[in-house]
Amino acid sequence: MAKLLIFVIVVAIAVWYFRRQLQPPSRHRSSDHGNETTMVRCAECGLYLPPANATPRGGRWYCEKHR
Ligand SMILES: [Zn+2]
């Protein structure tokens, strides 16, 4: 009975490990796509930058120079 339990655990770990191996490429692809969609454009100079570096004002985004 204990051997069966160990076998089940080993299989579960193997499946988990296999799924983890498969995930990075698709996750990388989706994150790349996410970066494209999350980039915002400065309403003043048209510069594309991530929202973390941009300042929202009046429903528009502005870069560090134009905020
Ligand atoms: Zn700007």
Short mmCIF file of C-alpha atoms and ligand atoms in Angstrom, two decimals:
data_model
loop_
_atom_site.label_atom_id
_atom_site.label_comp_id
_atom_site.label_asym_id
_atom_site.label_seq_id
_atom_site.Cartn_x
_atom_site.Cartn_y
_atom_site.Cartn_z
CA MET A 1 0.00 0.00 0.00
CA ALA A 2 2.85 2.34 0.85
CA LYS A 3 4.54 1.49 -2.44
CA LEU A 4 1.34 2.43 -4.30
CA LEU A 5 1.24 5.74 -2.47
CA ILE A 6 4.88 6.45 -3.35
CA PHE A 7 4.17 5.49 -6.98
CA VAL A 8 1.22 7.91 -7.10
CA ILE A 9 3.33 10.69 -5.60
CA VAL A 10 6.17 10.06 -8.08
CA VAL A 11 3.72 10.13 -11.00
CA ALA A 12 2.14 13.32 -9.67
CA ILE A 13 5.56 14.98 -9.38
CA ALA A 14 6.50 13.76 -12.88
CA VAL A 15 3.28 15.19 -14.35
CA TRP A 16 3.80 18.47 -12.46
CA TYR A 17 7.41 18.66 -13.63
CA PHE A 18 6.43 17.87 -17.23
CA ARG A 19 3.72 20.55 -17.21
CA ARG A 20 6.20 23.04 -15.73
CA GLN A 21 8.64 22.25 -18.55
CA LEU A 22 5.92 22.95 -21.10
CA GLN A 23 4.74 26.21 -19.57
CA PRO A 24 7.69 28.64 -20.03
CA PRO A 25 7.51 28.94 -23.86
CA SER A 26 3.79 29.70 -23.90
CA ARG A 27 4.11 31.98 -20.88
CA HIS A 28 7.02 33.77 -22.55
CA ARG A 29 4.95 34.24 -25.70
CA SER A 30 1.97 35.58 -23.78
CA SER A 31 4.17 37.94 -21.75
CA ASP A 32 5.72 39.29 -24.95
CA HIS A 33 2.28 39.88 -26.34
CA GLY A 34 1.25 41.45 -23.03
CA ASN A 35 4.16 43.87 -23.20
CA GLU A 36 3.04 45.03 -26.62
CA THR A 37 -0.50 45.63 -25.46
CA THR A 38 0.43 47.26 -22.15
CA MET A 39 2.80 49.80 -23.70
CA VAL A 40 1.26 53.26 -23.57
CA ARG A 41 1.91 56.25 -25.80
CA CYS A 42 2.75 59.74 -24.66
CA ALA A 43 0.00 62.08 -25.87
CA GLU A 44 2.56 64.85 -26.28
CA CYS A 45 5.52 63.29 -28.16
CA GLY A 46 4.13 59.87 -29.17
CA LEU A 47 6.82 57.98 -27.26
CA TYR A 48 5.90 54.41 -26.33
CA LEU A 49 6.71 53.47 -22.77
CA PRO A 50 5.52 51.08 -20.07
CA PRO A 51 2.73 52.40 -17.80
CA ALA A 52 5.13 52.21 -14.82
CA ASN A 53 7.18 55.03 -16.39
CA ALA A 54 4.21 56.99 -17.69
CA THR A 55 1.87 59.38 -15.94
CA PRO A 56 -1.88 59.18 -16.62
CA ARG A 57 -3.61 62.52 -16.88
CA GLY A 58 -7.06 63.28 -18.28
CA GLY A 59 -7.43 59.78 -19.71
CA ARG A 60 -4.12 60.09 -21.59
CA TRP A 61 -0.58 58.99 -20.85
CA TYR A 62 2.45 61.24 -20.65
CA CYS A 63 6.15 60.44 -20.55
CA GLU A 64 8.47 61.78 -17.87
CA LYS A 65 9.26 64.90 -19.91
CA HIS A 66 5.66 65.90 -20.52
CA ARG A 67 3.91 65.03 -17.30
ZN ZN B 1 6.29 62.87 -24.13
#
